Backbone atoms as SQL, in Angstrom:
CREATE TABLE atoms (id INTEGER PRIMARY KEY, chain TEXT, resi INTEGER, resn TEXT, atom TEXT, x REAL, y REAL, z REAL);
INSERT INTO atoms VALUES
  (1, 'A', 1, 'MET', 'N', 21.383, 5.777, -5.206),
  (2, 'A', 1, 'MET', 'CA', 21.802, 4.717, -4.317),
  (3, 'A', 1, 'MET', 'C', 21.559, 5.090, -2.858),
  (4, 'A', 2, 'LYS', 'N', 21.801, 6.360, -2.538),
  (5, 'A', 2, 'LYS', 'CA', 21.600, 6.824, -1.165),
  (6, 'A', 2, 'LYS', 'C', 20.125, 6.704, -0.760),
  (7, 'A', 3, 'GLU', 'N', 19.243, 7.008, -1.714),
  (8, 'A', 3, 'GLU', 'CA', 17.802, 6.912, -1.460),
  (9, 'A', 3, 'GLU', 'C', 17.401, 5.473, -1.155),
  (10, 'A', 4, 'TRP', 'N', 17.935, 4.507, -1.906),
  (11, 'A', 4, 'TRP', 'CA', 17.618, 3.101, -1.672),
  (12, 'A', 4, 'TRP', 'C', 18.122, 2.643, -0.311),
  (13, 'A', 5, 'LYS', 'N', 19.303, 3.115, 0.071),
  (14, 'A', 5, 'LYS', 'CA', 19.853, 2.739, 1.370),
  (15, 'A', 5, 'LYS', 'C', 18.957, 3.270, 2.489),
  (16, 'A', 6, 'ARG', 'N', 18.499, 4.515, 2.351),
  (17, 'A', 6, 'ARG', 'CA', 17.606, 5.109, 3.355),
  (18, 'A', 6, 'ARG', 'C', 16.295, 4.325, 3.435),
  (19, 'A', 7, 'ARG', 'N', 15.732, 4.000, 2.283),
  (20, 'A', 7, 'ARG', 'CA', 14.487, 3.231, 2.256),
  (21, 'A', 7, 'ARG', 'C', 14.682, 1.839, 2.858),
  (22, 'A', 8, 'TYR', 'N', 15.820, 1.220, 2.554),
  (23, 'A', 8, 'TYR', 'CA', 16.102, -0.105, 3.098),
  (24, 'A', 8, 'TYR', 'C', 16.183, -0.057, 4.622),
  (25, 'A', 9, 'CYS', 'N', 16.874, 0.928, 5.162),
  (26, 'A', 9, 'CYS', 'CA', 16.995, 1.050, 6.624),
  (27, 'A', 9, 'CYS', 'C', 15.625, 1.272, 7.257),
  (28, 'A', 10, 'LYS', 'N', 14.821, 2.123, 6.647),
  (29, 'A', 10, 'LYS', 'CA', 13.478, 2.388, 7.172),
  (30, 'A', 10, 'LYS', 'C', 12.617, 1.131, 7.075),
  (31, 'A', 11, 'PHE', 'N', 12.731, 0.426, 5.949),
  (32, 'A', 11, 'PHE', 'CA', 11.980, -0.806, 5.755),
  (33, 'A', 11, 'PHE', 'C', 12.339, -1.818, 6.840),
  (34, 'A', 12, 'CYS', 'N', 13.630, -1.970, 7.112),
  (35, 'A', 12, 'CYS', 'CA', 14.081, -2.946, 8.104),
  (36, 'A', 12, 'CYS', 'C', 13.572, -2.611, 9.494),
  (37, 'A', 13, 'ARG', 'N', 13.566, -1.331, 9.839),
  (38, 'A', 13, 'ARG', 'CA', 13.050, -0.943, 11.154),
  (39, 'A', 13, 'ARG', 'C', 11.569, -1.290, 11.281),
  (40, 'A', 14, 'LEU', 'N', 10.779, -0.956, 10.262),
  (41, 'A', 14, 'LEU', 'CA', 9.348, -1.268, 10.310),
  (42, 'A', 14, 'LEU', 'C', 9.107, -2.766, 10.222),
  (43, 'A', 15, 'ARG', 'N', 9.868, -3.428, 9.376),
  (44, 'A', 15, 'ARG', 'CA', 9.714, -4.867, 9.221),
  (45, 'A', 15, 'ARG', 'C', 9.974, -5.577, 10.537),
  (46, 'A', 16, 'ASP', 'N', 11.026, -5.171, 11.238),
  (47, 'A', 16, 'ASP', 'CA', 11.359, -5.824, 12.501),
  (48, 'A', 16, 'ASP', 'C', 10.266, -5.625, 13.534),
  (49, 'A', 17, 'LEU', 'N', 9.609, -4.470, 13.488),
  (50, 'A', 17, 'LEU', 'CA', 8.509, -4.233, 14.421),
  (51, 'A', 17, 'LEU', 'C', 7.309, -5.117, 14.103),
  (52, 'A', 18, 'MET', 'N', 7.071, -5.341, 12.823),
  (53, 'A', 18, 'MET', 'CA', 5.871, -6.049, 12.412),
  (54, 'A', 18, 'MET', 'C', 6.096, -7.547, 12.206),
  (55, 'A', 19, 'LEU', 'N', 7.315, -7.965, 11.960),
  (56, 'A', 19, 'LEU', 'CA', 7.555, -9.348, 11.554),
  (57, 'A', 19, 'LEU', 'C', 8.544, -10.065, 12.474),
  (58, 'A', 20, 'ASP', 'N', 8.457, -9.840, 13.749),
  (59, 'A', 20, 'ASP', 'CA', 9.411, -10.446, 14.676),
  (60, 'A', 20, 'ASP', 'C', 9.438, -11.967, 14.587),
  (61, 'A', 21, 'GLU', 'N', 8.303, -12.585, 14.347),
  (62, 'A', 21, 'GLU', 'CA', 8.230, -14.041, 14.400),
  (63, 'A', 21, 'GLU', 'C', 8.307, -14.701, 13.025),
  (64, 'A', 22, 'VAL', 'N', 8.634, -13.915, 11.992),
  (65, 'A', 22, 'VAL', 'CA', 8.719, -14.446, 10.631),
  (66, 'A', 22, 'VAL', 'C', 10.157, -14.854, 10.351),
  (67, 'A', 23, 'ASN', 'N', 10.330, -15.986, 9.674),
  (68, 'A', 23, 'ASN', 'CA', 11.702, -16.455, 9.394),
  (69, 'A', 23, 'ASN', 'C', 12.367, -15.579, 8.336),
  (70, 'A', 24, 'TRP', 'N', 13.666, -15.758, 8.167),
  (71, 'A', 24, 'TRP', 'CA', 14.463, -14.889, 7.310),
  (72, 'A', 24, 'TRP', 'C', 14.016, -14.921, 5.856),
  (73, 'A', 25, 'TRP', 'N', 13.517, -16.079, 5.379),
  (74, 'A', 25, 'TRP', 'CA', 13.080, -16.183, 3.985),
  (75, 'A', 25, 'TRP', 'C', 11.956, -15.191, 3.689),
  (76, 'A', 26, 'TRP', 'N', 10.997, -15.104, 4.574),
  (77, 'A', 26, 'TRP', 'CA', 9.881, -14.186, 4.358),
  (78, 'A', 26, 'TRP', 'C', 10.325, -12.738, 4.467),
  (79, 'A', 27, 'LYS', 'N', 11.277, -12.469, 5.335),
  (80, 'A', 27, 'LYS', 'CA', 11.788, -11.100, 5.448),
  (81, 'A', 27, 'LYS', 'C', 12.456, -10.661, 4.144),
  (82, 'A', 28, 'VAL', 'N', 13.217, -11.565, 3.526),
  (83, 'A', 28, 'VAL', 'CA', 13.844, -11.270, 2.240),
  (84, 'A', 28, 'VAL', 'C', 12.762, -11.092, 1.171),
  (85, 'A', 29, 'TYR', 'N', 11.762, -11.965, 1.199),
  (86, 'A', 29, 'TYR', 'CA', 10.659, -11.873, 0.231),
  (87, 'A', 29, 'TYR', 'C', 9.975, -10.510, 0.324),
  (88, 'A', 30, 'TYR', 'N', 9.664, -10.068, 1.544),
  (89, 'A', 30, 'TYR', 'CA', 8.993, -8.782, 1.720),
  (90, 'A', 30, 'TYR', 'C', 9.868, -7.623, 1.257),
  (91, 'A', 31, 'LEU', 'N', 11.153, -7.706, 1.484),
  (92, 'A', 31, 'LEU', 'CA', 12.057, -6.652, 1.040),
  (93, 'A', 31, 'LEU', 'C', 12.083, -6.566, -0.489),
  (94, 'A', 32, 'VAL', 'N', 12.220, -7.698, -1.152),
  (95, 'A', 32, 'VAL', 'CA', 12.241, -7.722, -2.619),
  (96, 'A', 32, 'VAL', 'C', 10.889, -7.259, -3.161),
  (97, 'A', 33, 'ASP', 'N', 9.806, -7.714, -2.546),
  (98, 'A', 33, 'ASP', 'CA', 8.467, -7.302, -2.965),
  (99, 'A', 33, 'ASP', 'C', 8.299, -5.798, -2.822),
  (100, 'A', 34, 'TYR', 'N', 8.801, -5.244, -1.723),
  (101, 'A', 34, 'TYR', 'CA', 8.717, -3.795, -1.546),
  (102, 'A', 34, 'TYR', 'C', 9.508, -3.064, -2.625),
  (103, 'A', 35, 'MET', 'N', 10.682, -3.566, -2.964),
  (104, 'A', 35, 'MET', 'CA', 11.493, -2.910, -3.991),
  (105, 'A', 35, 'MET', 'C', 10.760, -2.881, -5.332),
  (106, 'A', 36, 'PHE', 'N', 10.110, -3.983, -5.684),
  (107, 'A', 36, 'PHE', 'CA', 9.334, -4.007, -6.927),
  (108, 'A', 36, 'PHE', 'C', 8.138, -3.063, -6.836),
  (109, 'A', 37, 'ALA', 'N', 7.463, -3.059, -5.692),
  (110, 'A', 37, 'ALA', 'CA', 6.312, -2.172, -5.519),
  (111, 'A', 37, 'ALA', 'C', 6.739, -0.716, -5.584),
  (112, 'A', 38, 'TYR', 'N', 7.885, -0.401, -4.995),
  (113, 'A', 38, 'TYR', 'CA', 8.383, 0.974, -5.067),
  (114, 'A', 38, 'TYR', 'C', 8.716, 1.339, -6.511),
  (115, 'A', 39, 'GLY', 'N', 9.349, 0.431, -7.226),
  (116, 'A', 39, 'GLY', 'CA', 9.688, 0.690, -8.618),
  (117, 'A', 39, 'GLY', 'C', 8.465, 0.909, -9.494),
  (118, 'A', 40, 'CYS', 'N', 7.396, 0.168, -9.242),
  (119, 'A', 40, 'CYS', 'CA', 6.178, 0.278, -10.052),
  (120, 'A', 40, 'CYS', 'C', 5.260, 1.407, -9.613),
  (121, 'A', 41, 'TYR', 'N', 5.102, 1.592, -8.301),
  (122, 'A', 41, 'TYR', 'CA', 4.075, 2.494, -7.781),
  (123, 'A', 41, 'TYR', 'C', 4.626, 3.694, -7.025),
  (124, 'A', 42, 'LYS', 'N', 5.943, 3.735, -6.791),
  (125, 'A', 42, 'LYS', 'CA', 6.597, 4.827, -6.053),
  (126, 'A', 42, 'LYS', 'C', 5.963, 5.045, -4.677),
  (127, 'A', 43, 'LEU', 'N', 5.645, 3.966, -3.995),
  (128, 'A', 43, 'LEU', 'CA', 5.031, 4.089, -2.682),
  (129, 'A', 43, 'LEU', 'C', 6.087, 4.081, -1.592),
  (130, 'A', 44, 'GLY', 'N', 5.733, 4.666, -0.465),
  (131, 'A', 44, 'GLY', 'CA', 6.641, 4.698, 0.669),
  (132, 'A', 44, 'GLY', 'C', 6.548, 3.423, 1.490),
  (133, 'A', 45, 'VAL', 'N', 7.484, 3.290, 2.411),
  (134, 'A', 45, 'VAL', 'CA', 7.520, 2.098, 3.267),
  (135, 'A', 45, 'VAL', 'C', 6.243, 2.005, 4.100),
  (136, 'A', 46, 'GLU', 'N', 5.827, 3.132, 4.671),
  (137, 'A', 46, 'GLU', 'CA', 4.621, 3.107, 5.495),
  (138, 'A', 46, 'GLU', 'C', 3.405, 2.704, 4.678),
  (139, 'A', 47, 'GLU', 'N', 3.326, 3.199, 3.440),
  (140, 'A', 47, 'GLU', 'CA', 2.203, 2.839, 2.576),
  (141, 'A', 47, 'GLU', 'C', 2.201, 1.336, 2.289),
  (142, 'A', 48, 'TYR', 'N', 3.370, 0.777, 2.085),
  (143, 'A', 48, 'TYR', 'CA', 3.466, -0.660, 1.801),
  (144, 'A', 48, 'TYR', 'C', 2.827, -1.464, 2.927),
  (145, 'A', 49, 'TRP', 'N', 3.132, -1.110, 4.167),
  (146, 'A', 49, 'TRP', 'CA', 2.585, -1.865, 5.299),
  (147, 'A', 49, 'TRP', 'C', 1.164, -1.434, 5.643),
  (148, 'A', 50, 'ASN', 'N', 0.884, -0.134, 5.619),
  (149, 'A', 50, 'ASN', 'CA', -0.455, 0.338, 5.996),
  (150, 'A', 50, 'ASN', 'C', -1.542, -0.150, 5.045),
  (151, 'A', 51, 'TYR', 'N', -1.233, -0.185, 3.750),
  (152, 'A', 51, 'TYR', 'CA', -2.214, -0.631, 2.760),
  (153, 'A', 51, 'TYR', 'C', -2.120, -2.123, 2.489),
  (154, 'A', 52, 'ARG', 'N', -1.307, -2.821, 3.268),
  (155, 'A', 52, 'ARG', 'CA', -1.156, -4.282, 3.175),
  (156, 'A', 52, 'ARG', 'C', -0.758, -4.735, 1.778),
  (157, 'A', 53, 'PHE', 'N', 0.168, -4.026, 1.155),
  (158, 'A', 53, 'PHE', 'CA', 0.655, -4.405, -0.170),
  (159, 'A', 53, 'PHE', 'C', 1.298, -5.783, -0.146),
  (160, 'A', 54, 'ASP', 'N', 1.768, -6.203, 1.016),
  (161, 'A', 54, 'ASP', 'CA', 2.369, -7.532, 1.112),
  (162, 'A', 54, 'ASP', 'C', 1.344, -8.627, 0.861),
  (163, 'A', 55, 'GLN', 'N', 0.051, -8.311, 0.953),
  (164, 'A', 55, 'GLN', 'CA', -1.000, -9.312, 0.763),
  (165, 'A', 55, 'GLN', 'C', -1.793, -9.114, -0.530),
  (166, 'A', 56, 'LEU', 'N', -1.418, -8.110, -1.324),
  (167, 'A', 56, 'LEU', 'CA', -2.176, -7.796, -2.537),
  (168, 'A', 56, 'LEU', 'C', -1.454, -8.268, -3.790),
  (169, 'A', 57, 'ARG', 'N', -2.243, -8.683, -4.747),
  (170, 'A', 57, 'ARG', 'CA', -1.705, -8.993, -6.063),
  (171, 'A', 57, 'ARG', 'C', -1.631, -7.687, -6.862),
  (172, 'A', 58, 'ARG', 'N', -1.097, -7.771, -8.055),
  (173, 'A', 58, 'ARG', 'CA', -0.918, -6.572, -8.879),
  (174, 'A', 58, 'ARG', 'C', -2.229, -5.846, -9.137),
  (175, 'A', 59, 'SER', 'N', -3.294, -6.584, -9.408),
  (176, 'A', 59, 'SER', 'CA', -4.583, -5.944, -9.692),
  (177, 'A', 59, 'SER', 'C', -5.100, -5.180, -8.467),
  (178, 'A', 60, 'GLY', 'N', -4.877, -5.702, -7.287),
  (179, 'A', 60, 'GLY', 'CA', -5.296, -5.010, -6.076),
  (180, 'A', 60, 'GLY', 'C', -4.442, -3.790, -5.783),
  (181, 'A', 61, 'ARG', 'N', -3.179, -3.859, -6.102),
  (182, 'A', 61, 'ARG', 'CA', -2.269, -2.737, -5.868),
  (183, 'A', 61, 'ARG', 'C', -2.597, -1.550, -6.759),
  (184, 'A', 62, 'LYS', 'N', -3.112, -1.821, -7.955),
  (185, 'A', 62, 'LYS', 'CA', -3.444, -0.747, -8.889),
  (186, 'A', 62, 'LYS', 'C', -4.602, 0.117, -8.397),
  (187, 'A', 63, 'GLU', 'N', -5.395, -0.384, -7.471),
  (188, 'A', 63, 'GLU', 'CA', -6.555, 0.355, -6.984),
  (189, 'A', 63, 'GLU', 'C', -6.178, 1.482, -6.025),
  (190, 'A', 64, 'PHE', 'N', -4.970, 1.472, -5.496),
  (191, 'A', 64, 'PHE', 'CA', -4.546, 2.480, -4.528),
  (192, 'A', 64, 'PHE', 'C', -3.894, 3.667, -5.228),
  (193, 'A', 65, 'ILE', 'N', -4.126, 4.841, -4.675),
  (194, 'A', 65, 'ILE', 'CA', -3.460, 6.040, -5.158),
  (195, 'A', 65, 'ILE', 'C', -2.320, 6.323, -4.197),
  (196, 'A', 66, 'VAL', 'N', -1.122, 5.940, -4.600),
  (197, 'A', 66, 'VAL', 'CA', 0.063, 6.110, -3.754),
  (198, 'A', 66, 'VAL', 'C', 1.180, 6.752, -4.563),
  (199, 'A', 67, 'GLY', 'N', 2.145, 7.303, -3.870),
  (200, 'A', 67, 'GLY', 'CA', 3.381, 7.795, -4.444),
  (201, 'A', 67, 'GLY', 'C', 3.266, 8.560, -5.734),
  (202, 'A', 68, 'GLY', 'N', 3.757, 7.961, -6.820),
  (203, 'A', 68, 'GLY', 'CA', 3.827, 8.628, -8.112),
  (204, 'A', 68, 'GLY', 'C', 2.462, 9.030, -8.655),
  (205, 'A', 69, 'LYS', 'N', 1.471, 8.168, -8.503),
  (206, 'A', 69, 'LYS', 'CA', 0.118, 8.482, -8.982),
  (207, 'A', 69, 'LYS', 'C', -0.455, 9.667, -8.195),
  (208, 'A', 70, 'ARG', 'N', -0.249, 9.674, -6.888),
  (209, 'A', 70, 'ARG', 'CA', -0.714, 10.776, -6.037),
  (210, 'A', 70, 'ARG', 'C', -0.057, 12.086, -6.458),
  (211, 'A', 71, 'ASP', 'N', 1.237, 12.050, -6.731),
  (212, 'A', 71, 'ASP', 'CA', 1.955, 13.258, -7.136),
  (213, 'A', 71, 'ASP', 'C', 1.452, 13.790, -8.473),
  (214, 'A', 72, 'ARG', 'N', 1.161, 12.893, -9.433),
  (215, 'A', 72, 'ARG', 'CA', 0.633, 13.336, -10.730),
  (216, 'A', 72, 'ARG', 'C', -0.730, 14.015, -10.554),
  (217, 'A', 73, 'ILE', 'N', -1.602, 13.423, -9.741),
  (218, 'A', 73, 'ILE', 'CA', -2.923, 14.008, -9.496),
  (219, 'A', 73, 'ILE', 'C', -2.775, 15.364, -8.816),
  (220, 'A', 74, 'TYR', 'N', -1.901, 15.416, -7.836),
  (221, 'A', 74, 'TYR', 'CA', -1.646, 16.649, -7.102),
  (222, 'A', 74, 'TYR', 'C', -1.183, 17.765, -8.040),
  (223, 'A', 75, 'ASN', 'N', -0.276, 17.461, -8.949),
  (224, 'A', 75, 'ASN', 'CA', 0.244, 18.474, -9.871),
  (225, 'A', 75, 'ASN', 'C', -0.792, 18.901, -10.903),
  (226, 'A', 76, 'ILE', 'N', -1.642, 17.997, -11.329),
  (227, 'A', 76, 'ILE', 'CA', -2.677, 18.332, -12.303),
  (228, 'A', 76, 'ILE', 'C', -3.773, 19.191, -11.669),
  (229, 'A', 77, 'CYS', 'N', -4.161, 18.864, -10.440),
  (230, 'A', 77, 'CYS', 'CA', -5.310, 19.513, -9.806),
  (231, 'A', 77, 'CYS', 'C', -4.987, 20.809, -9.075),
  (232, 'A', 78, 'ASN', 'N', -3.725, 21.079, -8.807),
  (233, 'A', 78, 'ASN', 'CA', -3.363, 22.265, -8.042),
  (234, 'A', 78, 'ASN', 'C', -2.454, 23.181, -8.855),
  (235, 'A', 79, 'GLN', 'N', -2.853, 24.443, -8.964),
  (236, 'A', 79, 'GLN', 'CA', -2.001, 25.409, -9.643),
  (237, 'A', 79, 'GLN', 'C', -0.723, 25.618, -8.835),
  (238, 'A', 80, 'LYS', 'N', 0.372, 25.907, -9.529),
  (239, 'A', 80, 'LYS', 'CA', 1.675, 26.016, -8.876),
  (240, 'A', 80, 'LYS', 'C', 1.677, 26.985, -7.701),
  (241, 'A', 81, 'GLU', 'N', 1.061, 28.134, -7.860),
  (242, 'A', 81, 'GLU', 'CA', 1.125, 29.157, -6.819),
  (243, 'A', 81, 'GLU', 'C', 0.326, 28.786, -5.564),
  (244, 'A', 82, 'TYR', 'N', -0.556, 27.780, -5.643),
  (245, 'A', 82, 'TYR', 'CA', -1.364, 27.395, -4.486),
  (246, 'A', 82, 'TYR', 'C', -0.957, 26.048, -3.889),
  (247, 'A', 83, 'ARG', 'N', 0.003, 25.368, -4.454),
  (248, 'A', 83, 'ARG', 'CA', 0.387, 24.033, -3.987),
  (249, 'A', 83, 'ARG', 'C', 0.888, 24.038, -2.550),
  (250, 'A', 84, 'ARG', 'N', 1.538, 25.109, -2.142),
  (251, 'A', 84, 'ARG', 'CA', 2.074, 25.163, -0.773),
  (252, 'A', 84, 'ARG', 'C', 0.958, 25.106, 0.264),
  (253, 'A', 85, 'LEU', 'N', -0.244, 25.569, -0.100),
  (254, 'A', 85, 'LEU', 'CA', -1.367, 25.556, 0.839),
  (255, 'A', 85, 'LEU', 'C', -1.786, 24.148, 1.230),
  (256, 'A', 86, 'VAL', 'N', -1.567, 23.201, 0.346),
  (257, 'A', 86, 'VAL', 'CA', -1.931, 21.820, 0.637),
  (258, 'A', 86, 'VAL', 'C', -1.112, 21.294, 1.816),
  (259, 'A', 87, 'PHE', 'N', 0.119, 21.737, 1.923),
  (260, 'A', 87, 'PHE', 'CA', 1.009, 21.233, 2.963),
  (261, 'A', 87, 'PHE', 'C', 1.111, 22.127, 4.184),
  (262, 'A', 88, 'ASP', 'N', 0.690, 23.384, 4.072),
  (263, 'A', 88, 'ASP', 'CA', 0.764, 24.309, 5.203),
  (264, 'A', 88, 'ASP', 'C', -0.639, 24.497, 5.778),
  (265, 'A', 89, 'LYS', 'N', -0.959, 23.691, 6.776),
  (266, 'A', 89, 'LYS', 'CA', -2.311, 23.676, 7.330),
  (267, 'A', 89, 'LYS', 'C', -2.687, 25.014, 7.974),
  (268, 'A', 90, 'ILE', 'N', -1.749, 25.639, 8.651),
  (269, 'A', 90, 'ILE', 'CA', -2.032, 26.910, 9.316),
  (270, 'A', 90, 'ILE', 'C', -2.359, 27.993, 8.297),
  (271, 'A', 91, 'GLU', 'N', -1.555, 28.094, 7.240),
  (272, 'A', 91, 'GLU', 'CA', -1.812, 29.091, 6.200),
  (273, 'A', 91, 'GLU', 'C', -3.151, 28.808, 5.510),
  (274, 'A', 92, 'PHE', 'N', -3.414, 27.537, 5.242),
  (275, 'A', 92, 'PHE', 'CA', -4.687, 27.157, 4.616),
  (276, 'A', 92, 'PHE', 'C', -5.861, 27.540, 5.508),
  (277, 'A', 93, 'ASN', 'N', -5.778, 27.167, 6.791),
  (278, 'A', 93, 'ASN', 'CA', -6.871, 27.472, 7.724),
  (279, 'A', 93, 'ASN', 'C', -7.064, 28.968, 7.902),
  (280, 'A', 94, 'THR', 'N', -5.980, 29.725, 7.924),
  (281, 'A', 94, 'THR', 'CA', -6.077, 31.178, 8.066),
  (282, 'A', 94, 'THR', 'C', -6.743, 31.783, 6.834),
  (283, 'A', 95, 'LEU', 'N', -6.343, 31.354, 5.662),
  (284, 'A', 95, 'LEU', 'CA', -6.870, 31.909, 4.414),
  (285, 'A', 95, 'LEU', 'C', -8.340, 31.532, 4.183),
  (286, 'A', 96, 'TYR', 'N', -8.689, 30.283, 4.529),
  (287, 'A', 96, 'TYR', 'CA', -10.040, 29.788, 4.255),
  (288, 'A', 96, 'TYR', 'C', -10.858, 29.572, 5.534),
  (289, 'A', 97, 'ASP', 'N', -10.604, 30.368, 6.526),
  (290, 'A', 97, 'ASP', 'CA', -11.255, 30.214, 7.834),
  (291, 'A', 97, 'ASP', 'C', -12.779, 30.248, 7.741),
  (292, 'A', 98, 'ARG', 'N', -13.298, 31.121, 6.892),
  (293, 'A', 98, 'ARG', 'CA', -14.775, 31.257, 6.804),
  (294, 'A', 98, 'ARG', 'C', -15.443, 30.022, 6.202),
  (295, 'A', 99, 'PHE', 'N', -14.682, 29.179, 5.513),
  (296, 'A', 99, 'PHE', 'CA', -15.238, 27.968, 4.908),
  (297, 'A', 99, 'PHE', 'C', -15.065, 26.731, 5.782),
  (298, 'A', 100, 'ILE', 'N', -14.196, 26.821, 6.769),
  (299, 'A', 100, 'ILE', 'CA', -13.942, 25.683, 7.657),
  (300, 'A', 100, 'ILE', 'C', -15.045, 25.662, 8.709),
  (301, 'A', 101, 'LYS', 'N', -15.768, 24.606, 8.772),
  (302, 'A', 101, 'LYS', 'CA', -16.935, 24.518, 9.660),
  (303, 'A', 101, 'LYS', 'C', -16.593, 23.875, 10.998),
  (304, 'A', 102, 'ARG', 'N', -15.423, 24.210, 11.531),
  (305, 'A', 102, 'ARG', 'CA', -15.022, 23.690, 12.834),
  (306, 'A', 102, 'ARG', 'C', -14.002, 24.640, 13.444),
  (307, 'A', 103, 'ARG', 'N', -13.808, 24.500, 14.727),
  (308, 'A', 103, 'ARG', 'CA', -12.790, 25.297, 15.413),
  (309, 'A', 103, 'ARG', 'C', -11.424, 24.693, 15.127),
  (310, 'A', 104, 'TRP', 'N', -10.416, 25.522, 15.119),
  (311, 'A', 104, 'TRP', 'CA', -9.041, 25.045, 14.960),
  (312, 'A', 104, 'TRP', 'C', -8.119, 25.964, 15.743),
  (313, 'A', 105, 'ILE', 'N', -6.919, 25.468, 16.005),
  (314, 'A', 105, 'ILE', 'CA', -5.957, 26.216, 16.804),
  (315, 'A', 105, 'ILE', 'C', -4.564, 26.040, 16.206),
  (316, 'A', 106, 'ASN', 'N', -3.784, 27.101, 16.281),
  (317, 'A', 106, 'ASN', 'CA', -2.395, 27.052, 15.815),
  (318, 'A', 106, 'ASN', 'C', -1.526, 26.617, 16.987),
  (319, 'A', 107, 'LEU', 'N', -1.064, 25.383, 16.973),
  (320, 'A', 107, 'LEU', 'CA', -0.297, 24.838, 18.088),
  (321, 'A', 107, 'LEU', 'C', 1.072, 25.486, 18.250),
  (322, 'A', 108, 'SER', 'N', 1.599, 26.069, 17.195),
  (323, 'A', 108, 'SER', 'CA', 2.926, 26.669, 17.300),
  (324, 'A', 108, 'SER', 'C', 2.908, 28.037, 17.977),
  (325, 'A', 109, 'THR', 'N', 1.748, 28.685, 18.054),
  (326, 'A', 109, 'THR', 'CA', 1.696, 30.019, 18.664),
  (327, 'A', 109, 'THR', 'C', 0.793, 30.099, 19.889),
  (328, 'A', 110, 'CYS', 'N', 0.043, 29.061, 20.192),
  (329, 'A', 110, 'CYS', 'CA', -0.883, 29.135, 21.316),
  (330, 'A', 110, 'CYS', 'C', -0.173, 28.852, 22.639),
  (331, 'A', 111, 'SER', 'N', -0.753, 29.355, 23.699),
  (332, 'A', 111, 'SER', 'CA', -0.208, 29.080, 25.030),
  (333, 'A', 111, 'SER', 'C', -0.809, 27.771, 25.554),
  (334, 'A', 112, 'PHE', 'N', -0.255, 27.294, 26.655),
  (335, 'A', 112, 'PHE', 'CA', -0.767, 26.065, 27.253),
  (336, 'A', 112, 'PHE', 'C', -2.218, 26.275, 27.715),
  (337, 'A', 113, 'TYR', 'N', -2.500, 27.442, 28.241),
  (338, 'A', 113, 'TYR', 'CA', -3.858, 27.760, 28.684),
  (339, 'A', 113, 'TYR', 'C', -4.828, 27.726, 27.500),
  (340, 'A', 114, 'GLU', 'N', -4.451, 28.358, 26.369),
  (341, 'A', 114, 'GLU', 'CA', -5.298, 28.339, 25.187),
  (342, 'A', 114, 'GLU', 'C', -5.513, 26.918, 24.676),
  (343, 'A', 115, 'PHE', 'N', -4.477, 26.134, 24.746),
  (344, 'A', 115, 'PHE', 'CA', -4.564, 24.732, 24.348),
  (345, 'A', 115, 'PHE', 'C', -5.586, 23.981, 25.212),
  (346, 'A', 116, 'ASN', 'N', -5.526, 24.171, 26.525),
  (347, 'A', 116, 'ASN', 'CA', -6.457, 23.516, 27.452),
  (348, 'A', 116, 'ASN', 'C', -7.888, 23.973, 27.216),
  (349, 'A', 117, 'VAL', 'N', -8.064, 25.267, 26.985),
  (350, 'A', 117, 'VAL', 'CA', -9.409, 25.803, 26.727),
  (351, 'A', 117, 'VAL', 'C', -9.964, 25.226, 25.435),
  (352, 'A', 118, 'PHE', 'N', -9.100, 25.107, 24.427),
  (353, 'A', 118, 'PHE', 'CA', -9.540, 24.572, 23.131),
  (354, 'A', 118, 'PHE', 'C', -10.052, 23.147, 23.274),
  (355, 'A', 119, 'PHE', 'N', -9.321, 22.338, 24.039),
  (356, 'A', 119, 'PHE', 'CA', -9.725, 20.951, 24.205),
  (357, 'A', 119, 'PHE', 'C', -10.649, 20.766, 25.372);
């Protein structure tokens, strides 16, 4: 229940930013539609708006890899001991530096001067 309340509050904040001129009926419709989409696809609020789920039918929604489907793919394709690398960009870049074909910088440890030189 706490999770739904958090999602509802986040949904309302984003909805108000995007739907200021929409009447209350459509706001309720979008909220209910999001709840069904979350139940079926486990997508986040941002995904609902960014991928325009409000304008897609069920067949169009199935084409996106969001939420639950993304997590299943992630777990199948990544061994447990390496999964943290997907989310830790600095550790990934440090470990695989020779394969990265671009410059990169660690923003948490660089100085302002190093930052300016980098950019």
